[in-house]
Tab-separated table of C-alpha atoms in Angstrom:
chain	number	residue	atom	x	y	z
A	108	UNK	CA	-58.315	-120.523	-0.129
A	109	UNK	CA	-60.463	-123.470	-1.109
A	110	UNK	CA	-59.633	-127.103	-0.478
A	111	UNK	CA	-61.724	-129.756	-2.183
A	112	UNK	CA	-61.870	-133.368	-1.064
A	113	UNK	CA	-63.358	-135.625	-3.715
A	114	UNK	CA	-64.354	-138.989	-2.286
A	115	UNK	CA	-63.705	-141.699	-4.847
A	116	UNK	CA	-63.644	-145.240	-3.555
A	117	UNK	CA	-65.253	-147.029	-0.633
A	118	UNK	CA	-64.321	-150.262	1.036
A	119	UNK	CA	-66.067	-152.114	3.832
A	120	UNK	CA	-64.923	-149.663	6.534
A	121	UNK	CA	-62.958	-146.963	4.687
A	122	UNK	CA	-63.173	-144.245	2.037
A	123	UNK	CA	-60.402	-143.012	-0.268
A	124	UNK	CA	-60.349	-139.561	-1.804
A	125	UNK	CA	-58.153	-136.936	-3.385
A	126	UNK	CA	-57.459	-133.510	-1.900
A	127	UNK	CA	-57.006	-130.373	-4.003
A	128	UNK	CA	-56.083	-126.784	-3.122
A	129	UNK	CA	-57.565	-124.215	-5.477
A	130	UNK	CA	-58.023	-127.002	-8.043
A	131	UNK	CA	-54.462	-128.355	-7.812
A	132	UNK	CA	-53.982	-131.956	-6.662
A	133	UNK	CA	-52.198	-132.222	-3.297
A	134	UNK	CA	-52.523	-135.731	-1.890
A	135	UNK	CA	-54.619	-138.810	-1.186
A	136	UNK	CA	-57.045	-139.025	1.730
A	137	UNK	CA	-58.361	-141.818	3.920
A	138	UNK	CA	-61.544	-141.505	5.975
A	139	UNK	CA	-63.955	-143.757	7.773
A	140	UNK	CA	-66.873	-145.304	5.911
A	141	UNK	CA	-69.546	-142.969	4.548
A	142	UNK	CA	-72.748	-143.730	6.440
A	143	UNK	CA	-74.590	-140.489	5.692
A	144	UNK	CA	-78.261	-140.851	4.786
A	145	UNK	CA	-79.566	-137.737	3.029
A	146	UNK	CA	-82.577	-136.246	4.771
A	147	UNK	CA	-81.887	-137.911	8.131
A	148	UNK	CA	-80.195	-136.211	11.086
A	149	UNK	CA	-76.599	-137.179	11.833
A	150	UNK	CA	-77.737	-138.924	15.015
A	151	UNK	CA	-79.692	-141.422	12.886
A	152	UNK	CA	-76.680	-142.714	10.933
A	153	UNK	CA	-73.482	-141.817	12.799
A	154	UNK	CA	-71.501	-144.542	14.546
A	155	UNK	CA	-68.949	-142.870	16.815
A	156	UNK	CA	-65.315	-143.056	15.644
A	157	UNK	CA	-66.090	-145.116	12.505
A	158	UNK	CA	-68.150	-142.703	10.387
A	159	UNK	CA	-66.993	-140.177	7.790
A	160	UNK	CA	-68.258	-136.640	8.306
A	161	UNK	CA	-71.161	-135.366	6.191
A	162	UNK	CA	-70.677	-133.977	2.712
A	163	UNK	CA	-70.525	-130.190	2.837
A	164	UNK	CA	-68.315	-127.136	3.162
A	165	UNK	CA	-66.417	-126.408	6.357
A	166	UNK	CA	-64.247	-123.513	7.503
A	167	UNK	CA	-60.804	-124.606	8.661
A	168	UNK	CA	-59.002	-123.364	11.714
A	169	UNK	CA	-55.898	-124.382	13.636
A	170	UNK	CA	-55.973	-126.604	16.724
A	171	UNK	CA	-53.127	-127.216	19.168
A	172	UNK	CA	-53.615	-130.958	19.497
A	173	UNK	CA	-52.386	-132.697	22.655
A	174	UNK	CA	-52.700	-136.029	20.825
A	175	UNK	CA	-50.339	-134.987	18.040
A	176	UNK	CA	-48.154	-132.604	20.035
A	177	UNK	CA	-48.517	-129.841	17.486
A	178	UNK	CA	-50.960	-127.584	15.676
A	179	UNK	CA	-53.113	-129.276	13.029
A	180	UNK	CA	-56.021	-128.108	10.843
A	181	UNK	CA	-59.481	-128.501	12.367
A	182	UNK	CA	-62.863	-128.415	10.607
A	183	UNK	CA	-65.313	-126.088	12.316
A	184	UNK	CA	-69.042	-126.624	12.800
A	185	UNK	CA	-69.327	-130.216	11.596
A	186	UNK	CA	-72.831	-131.228	12.610
A	187	UNK	CA	-72.789	-134.107	15.100
A	188	UNK	CA	-68.970	-134.267	15.241
A	189	UNK	CA	-66.273	-132.626	17.379
A	190	UNK	CA	-62.536	-132.248	16.861
A	191	UNK	CA	-62.495	-133.306	13.219
A	192	UNK	CA	-58.856	-132.843	12.264
A	193	UNK	CA	-56.704	-133.233	9.183
A	194	UNK	CA	-53.615	-135.210	10.198
A	195	UNK	CA	-51.226	-137.998	9.397
A	196	UNK	CA	-51.960	-141.690	9.775
A	197	UNK	CA	-51.806	-144.662	7.458
A	198	UNK	CA	-54.623	-146.966	8.499
A	199	UNK	CA	-58.354	-146.647	9.126
A	200	UNK	CA	-57.732	-147.293	12.846
A	201	UNK	CA	-55.894	-143.934	12.878
A	202	UNK	CA	-58.892	-141.816	11.808
A	203	UNK	CA	-61.575	-141.706	14.554
A	204	UNK	CA	-63.656	-139.644	12.113
A	205	UNK	CA	-60.778	-137.389	11.008
A	206	UNK	CA	-59.275	-136.966	7.541
A	207	UNK	CA	-55.911	-138.651	7.009
A	208	UNK	CA	-53.561	-137.499	4.252
A	209	UNK	CA	-50.964	-139.553	2.376
A	210	UNK	CA	-48.999	-139.701	-0.843
A	211	UNK	CA	-50.258	-143.008	-2.312
A	212	UNK	CA	-52.829	-145.727	-1.724
A	213	UNK	CA	-51.809	-149.254	-0.835
A	214	UNK	CA	-54.522	-151.837	-0.200
A	215	UNK	CA	-56.890	-150.156	2.270
A	216	UNK	CA	-54.222	-147.776	3.610
A	217	UNK	CA	-52.269	-144.697	2.546
A	218	UNK	CA	-48.503	-144.269	2.603
A	219	UNK	CA	-46.054	-141.478	3.378
A	220	UNK	CA	-48.616	-139.745	5.527
A	221	UNK	CA	-46.188	-137.507	7.404
A	222	UNK	CA	-44.670	-136.402	4.094
A	223	UNK	CA	-48.123	-135.442	2.751
A	224	UNK	CA	-48.973	-133.611	5.973
A	225	UNK	CA	-45.596	-131.852	5.871
A	226	UNK	CA	-46.424	-130.474	2.422
A	227	UNK	CA	-50.064	-129.600	3.122
A	228	UNK	CA	-49.951	-128.078	6.590
A	229	UNK	CA	-47.630	-125.112	5.884
A	230	UNK	CA	-49.891	-124.001	3.006
A	231	UNK	CA	-52.985	-124.025	5.222
A	232	UNK	CA	-51.226	-122.439	8.200
A	233	UNK	CA	-49.704	-119.642	6.135
A	234	UNK	CA	-53.091	-118.725	4.657
A	235	UNK	CA	-54.776	-118.690	8.076
A	236	UNK	CA	-51.890	-116.760	9.646
A	237	UNK	CA	-52.312	-114.123	6.903
A	238	UNK	CA	-55.983	-113.768	7.840
A	239	UNK	CA	-57.369	-115.635	4.815
A	240	UNK	CA	-60.439	-117.789	5.220
A	241	UNK	CA	-59.699	-121.404	4.342
A	242	UNK	CA	-62.616	-123.655	3.365
A	243	UNK	CA	-62.850	-127.379	2.705
A	244	UNK	CA	-65.608	-128.714	0.483
A	245	UNK	CA	-66.261	-132.451	0.607
A	246	UNK	CA	-67.905	-133.895	-2.502
Protein backbone atom coordinates (compact mmCIF):
# COMPACT_ATOMS: atom_id res chain seq x y z
CA UNK A 1 0.00 0.00 0.00
CA UNK A 2 1.24 3.48 -0.78
CA UNK A 3 0.34 6.61 1.14
CA UNK A 4 1.27 9.97 -0.35
CA UNK A 5 1.46 13.18 1.65
CA UNK A 6 1.51 16.24 -0.58
CA UNK A 7 2.62 19.33 1.32
CA UNK A 8 0.71 22.34 0.06
CA UNK A 9 0.78 25.40 2.26
CA UNK A 10 3.22 26.79 4.81
CA UNK A 11 2.68 29.28 7.56
CA UNK A 12 5.19 30.78 9.96
CA UNK A 13 5.50 27.60 12.06
CA UNK A 14 3.27 25.03 10.33
CA UNK A 15 2.70 23.09 7.11
CA UNK A 16 -0.61 21.85 5.68
CA UNK A 17 -0.90 18.91 3.33
CA UNK A 18 -3.24 16.30 1.95
CA UNK A 19 -2.91 12.56 2.51
CA UNK A 20 -3.82 9.96 -0.11
CA UNK A 21 -3.91 6.15 -0.04
CA UNK A 22 -3.22 4.56 -3.41
CA UNK A 23 -4.14 7.89 -5.04
CA UNK A 24 -7.44 8.36 -3.17
CA UNK A 25 -7.80 11.42 -0.93
CA UNK A 26 -8.11 10.53 2.77
CA UNK A 27 -7.64 13.61 4.92
CA UNK A 28 -5.78 16.83 5.70
CA UNK A 29 -2.43 16.89 7.49
CA UNK A 30 -0.66 19.33 9.78
CA UNK A 31 3.09 19.25 10.38
CA UNK A 32 5.76 21.50 11.78
CA UNK A 33 7.50 24.01 9.54
CA UNK A 34 9.64 22.67 6.70
CA UNK A 35 13.23 23.65 7.46
CA UNK A 36 14.96 21.13 5.20
CA UNK A 37 17.90 22.47 3.19
CA UNK A 38 18.72 20.18 0.26
CA UNK A 39 22.32 19.01 0.31
CA UNK A 40 22.86 19.69 4.02
CA UNK A 41 22.68 17.04 6.75
CA UNK A 42 19.61 17.03 8.97
CA UNK A 43 21.72 18.21 11.90
CA UNK A 44 22.38 21.48 10.05
CA UNK A 45 18.71 22.51 9.76
CA UNK A 46 16.65 20.55 12.29
CA UNK A 47 15.25 22.32 15.34
CA UNK A 48 14.02 19.68 17.78
CA UNK A 49 10.22 19.34 18.08
CA UNK A 50 9.44 22.17 15.62
CA UNK A 51 10.74 20.80 12.30
CA UNK A 52 8.92 18.74 9.67
CA UNK A 53 10.66 15.53 8.65
CA UNK A 54 12.60 15.42 5.37
CA UNK A 55 10.92 14.78 2.05
CA UNK A 56 11.24 11.12 1.11
CA UNK A 57 9.69 7.68 1.29
CA UNK A 58 9.33 5.85 4.59
CA UNK A 59 8.13 2.38 5.54
CA UNK A 60 5.34 2.42 8.11
CA UNK A 61 5.05 0.17 11.10
CA UNK A 62 2.89 0.04 14.21
CA UNK A 63 3.95 1.47 17.57
CA UNK A 64 2.27 0.89 20.93
CA UNK A 65 2.44 4.47 22.14
CA UNK A 66 2.39 5.15 25.89
CA UNK A 67 1.58 8.80 25.12
CA UNK A 68 -1.57 7.93 23.18
CA UNK A 69 -2.50 4.75 25.04
CA UNK A 70 -2.89 2.78 21.84
CA UNK A 71 -1.14 1.56 18.71
CA UNK A 72 -0.43 4.23 16.08
CA UNK A 73 1.47 4.24 12.77
CA UNK A 74 5.19 5.00 13.01
CA UNK A 75 7.57 6.04 10.22
CA UNK A 76 10.74 3.97 10.19
CA UNK A 77 14.27 5.16 9.45
CA UNK A 78 13.65 8.91 9.32
CA UNK A 79 17.14 10.39 9.27
CA UNK A 80 17.78 12.55 12.34
CA UNK A 81 14.34 11.86 13.87
CA UNK A 82 12.92 9.24 16.24
CA UNK A 83 9.36 8.20 17.00
CA UNK A 84 7.75 10.02 14.09
CA UNK A 85 4.11 9.02 14.40
CA UNK A 86 0.87 9.63 12.54
CA UNK A 87 -1.75 10.62 15.12
CA UNK A 88 -4.55 12.94 16.07
CA UNK A 89 -4.13 16.52 17.22
CA UNK A 90 -5.52 19.83 16.08
CA UNK A 91 -2.79 22.39 16.68
CA UNK A 92 0.89 22.74 15.81
CA UNK A 93 1.74 22.38 19.53
CA UNK A 94 0.44 18.79 19.23
CA UNK A 95 2.98 17.66 16.60
CA UNK A 96 6.53 17.51 18.05
CA UNK A 97 7.67 16.54 14.54
CA UNK A 98 4.86 14.04 13.93
CA UNK A 99 2.15 14.10 11.26
CA UNK A 100 -1.31 15.10 12.47
CA UNK A 101 -4.43 14.13 10.53
CA UNK A 102 -7.76 15.95 10.38
CA UNK A 103 -10.86 16.40 8.26
CA UNK A 104 -10.66 20.14 7.47
CA UNK A 105 -8.38 23.14 7.87
CA UNK A 106 -9.34 26.08 10.05
CA UNK A 107 -6.90 28.97 10.41
CA UNK A 108 -3.57 27.32 11.27
CA UNK A 109 -5.20 24.18 12.71
CA UNK A 110 -7.07 21.08 11.57
CA UNK A 111 -10.43 19.85 12.83
CA UNK A 112 -12.04 16.50 13.58
CA UNK A 113 -8.66 14.92 14.07
CA UNK A 114 -9.88 11.85 15.95
CA UNK A 115 -12.46 11.22 13.23
CA UNK A 116 -9.75 11.35 10.53
CA UNK A 117 -7.49 9.06 12.55
CA UNK A 118 -10.41 6.69 13.15
CA UNK A 119 -10.89 6.34 9.39
CA UNK A 120 -7.20 6.13 8.46
CA UNK A 121 -5.75 3.87 11.14
CA UNK A 122 -7.82 0.72 10.48
CA UNK A 123 -6.79 0.80 6.79
CA UNK A 124 -3.09 0.98 7.67
CA UNK A 125 -3.33 -1.58 10.48
CA UNK A 126 -5.23 -4.09 8.37
CA UNK A 127 -2.64 -3.91 5.58
CA UNK A 128 0.26 -4.35 8.01
CA UNK A 129 -1.53 -7.16 9.87
CA UNK A 130 -1.95 -8.96 6.51
CA UNK A 131 1.80 -8.72 5.94
CA UNK A 132 1.65 -5.97 3.30
CA UNK A 133 4.37 -3.36 3.20
CA UNK A 134 2.95 0.12 3.73
CA UNK A 135 4.97 3.10 2.49
CA UNK A 136 4.51 6.84 2.90
CA UNK A 137 5.99 9.20 0.34
CA UNK A 138 6.22 12.87 1.30
CA UNK A 139 6.32 15.29 -1.62
